[in-house]
């Protein structure tokens, strides 16, 4: 039984905008699935539905085989690490941002997760270490670093499934490379469902699902999709 399964999911926003039509996909435990496609295809909406922001118009979402409508929403959310697009980093320090997700985490654990996302350099550059400020005037974190901090925060909660919405949207090539390494580290012991509009970000996914105008138009590994395997 896959960890997450979307079975023939259709969805229209409350204003009537029909966005998804018959979308099916599975995320097996421990796997990396990427959702790619043009802007407006419905990718972010898929993540919002998994998070339970809106009821489906049709179809079923299952978590470990159980229809999510039968699961307490809080119990499901506790298993999900949702990092929205332009993930907000809160005013305060790196430490405070991380402790939001894991109030009792020890410094060792905070440093370990910062290493996973490639942020230890930033913290070490400042004499304030984990207490380096992130949200104020004179912020020393770049856009890419803020994104990685948000991912670090969600990793600390040890979700079974990480849902990442366009984690590289605002990143340059160097930071995109760093983020790919972050995702590989994050995927070591959890499943990942990643939204991207650039295929380059998600080349090494176990499965790439291509969405266009609310429908799945292709799926496979990168090699299968470009016809080289
Ligand atoms: P993608 O992530 O692939 O760019 P989205 O899921 O954000 O696509 O959006 C899919 C479609 O749904 C777009 O046409 C968008 O304008 C529309 N849409 C997104 N959010 C809302 C909303 N809250 N209400 C109505 N329509 C929306
Ligand atoms: P990115 O390409 O990720 O947006 P930037 O070019 O903004 O990165 O920043 C590159 C590096 O310089 C980052 O490590 C960032 O922390 C650091 N940095 C950015 N602004 C400042 C600053 N005003 N003072 C010191 N370091 C900075």
mmCIF file of N, CA, C and O and ligand atoms in Angstrom, residues 125 140-145 172 174-175, ligand 2:
data_model
loop_
_atom_site.group_PDB
_atom_site.id
_atom_site.type_symbol
_atom_site.label_atom_id
_atom_site.label_comp_id
_atom_site.label_asym_id
_atom_site.label_seq_id
_atom_site.Cartn_x
_atom_site.Cartn_y
_atom_site.Cartn_z
ATOM 1 N N UNK A 125 29.303 31.624 10.175
ATOM 2 C CA UNK A 125 29.879 32.920 9.796
ATOM 3 C C UNK A 125 29.571 33.994 10.822
ATOM 4 O O UNK A 125 30.211 35.021 10.861
ATOM 5 N N UNK A 140 21.091 38.391 7.111
ATOM 6 C CA UNK A 140 22.205 37.813 6.371
ATOM 7 C C UNK A 140 21.808 36.587 5.562
ATOM 8 O O UNK A 140 22.645 35.949 4.970
ATOM 9 N N UNK A 141 20.536 36.292 5.540
ATOM 10 C CA UNK A 141 20.119 35.135 4.762
ATOM 11 C C UNK A 141 19.621 35.549 3.390
ATOM 12 O O UNK A 141 18.803 36.456 3.266
ATOM 13 N N UNK A 142 20.103 34.874 2.365
ATOM 14 C CA UNK A 142 19.615 35.107 1.007
ATOM 15 C C UNK A 142 18.278 34.392 0.838
ATOM 16 O O UNK A 142 17.867 33.607 1.698
ATOM 17 N N UNK A 143 17.643 34.615 -0.303
ATOM 18 C CA UNK A 143 16.374 33.941 -0.578
ATOM 19 C C UNK A 143 16.522 32.424 -0.512
ATOM 20 O O UNK A 143 15.687 31.723 0.062
ATOM 21 N N UNK A 144 17.605 31.938 -1.086
ATOM 22 C CA UNK A 144 17.831 30.493 -1.095
ATOM 23 C C UNK A 144 18.049 29.940 0.298
ATOM 24 O O UNK A 144 17.606 28.838 0.633
ATOM 25 N N UNK A 145 18.738 30.725 1.097
ATOM 26 C CA UNK A 145 18.996 30.273 2.471
ATOM 27 C C UNK A 145 17.717 30.263 3.299
ATOM 28 O O UNK A 145 17.500 29.372 4.129
ATOM 29 N N UNK A 172 19.044 30.724 -7.858
ATOM 30 C CA UNK A 172 19.961 30.687 -8.988
ATOM 31 C C UNK A 172 20.534 29.275 -9.103
ATOM 32 O O UNK A 172 20.242 28.396 -8.296
ATOM 33 N N UNK A 174 23.445 27.938 -8.588
ATOM 34 C CA UNK A 174 24.251 27.409 -7.475
ATOM 35 C C UNK A 174 23.347 26.928 -6.343
ATOM 36 O O UNK A 174 23.496 25.838 -5.807
ATOM 37 N N UNK A 175 22.371 27.765 -5.996
ATOM 38 C CA UNK A 175 21.477 27.387 -4.904
ATOM 39 C C UNK A 175 20.543 26.256 -5.295
ATOM 40 O O UNK A 175 20.143 25.462 -4.453
HETATM 41 P P1 LIG B 2 21.490 33.875 -3.309
HETATM 42 O O1 LIG B 2 22.110 33.651 -4.627
HETATM 43 O O2 LIG B 2 21.264 32.631 -2.535
HETATM 44 O O3 LIG B 2 20.279 34.761 -3.317
HETATM 45 P P2 LIG B 2 23.089 36.096 -2.308
HETATM 46 O O4 LIG B 2 23.887 36.450 -3.512
HETATM 47 O O5 LIG B 2 21.969 36.964 -1.878
HETATM 48 O O6 LIG B 2 22.631 34.578 -2.414
HETATM 49 O O7 LIG B 2 24.063 35.915 -1.060
HETATM 50 C C1 LIG B 2 25.195 35.108 -1.181
HETATM 51 C C2 LIG B 2 25.786 34.932 0.207
HETATM 52 O O8 LIG B 2 26.129 36.188 0.775
HETATM 53 C C3 LIG B 2 24.813 34.274 1.162
HETATM 54 O O9 LIG B 2 25.529 33.298 1.904
HETATM 55 C C4 LIG B 2 24.364 35.374 2.089
HETATM 56 O O10 LIG B 2 24.166 34.880 3.392
HETATM 57 C C5 LIG B 2 25.524 36.315 2.048
HETATM 58 N N1 LIG B 2 25.036 37.688 2.197
HETATM 59 C C6 LIG B 2 24.002 38.230 1.544
HETATM 60 N N2 LIG B 2 23.846 39.521 1.921
HETATM 61 C C7 LIG B 2 24.818 39.765 2.840
HETATM 62 C C8 LIG B 2 25.207 40.905 3.607
HETATM 63 N N3 LIG B 2 24.552 42.056 3.517
HETATM 64 N N4 LIG B 2 26.243 40.769 4.451
HETATM 65 C C9 LIG B 2 26.904 39.618 4.558
HETATM 66 N N5 LIG B 2 26.596 38.505 3.851
HETATM 67 C C10 LIG B 2 25.580 38.579 3.009
#
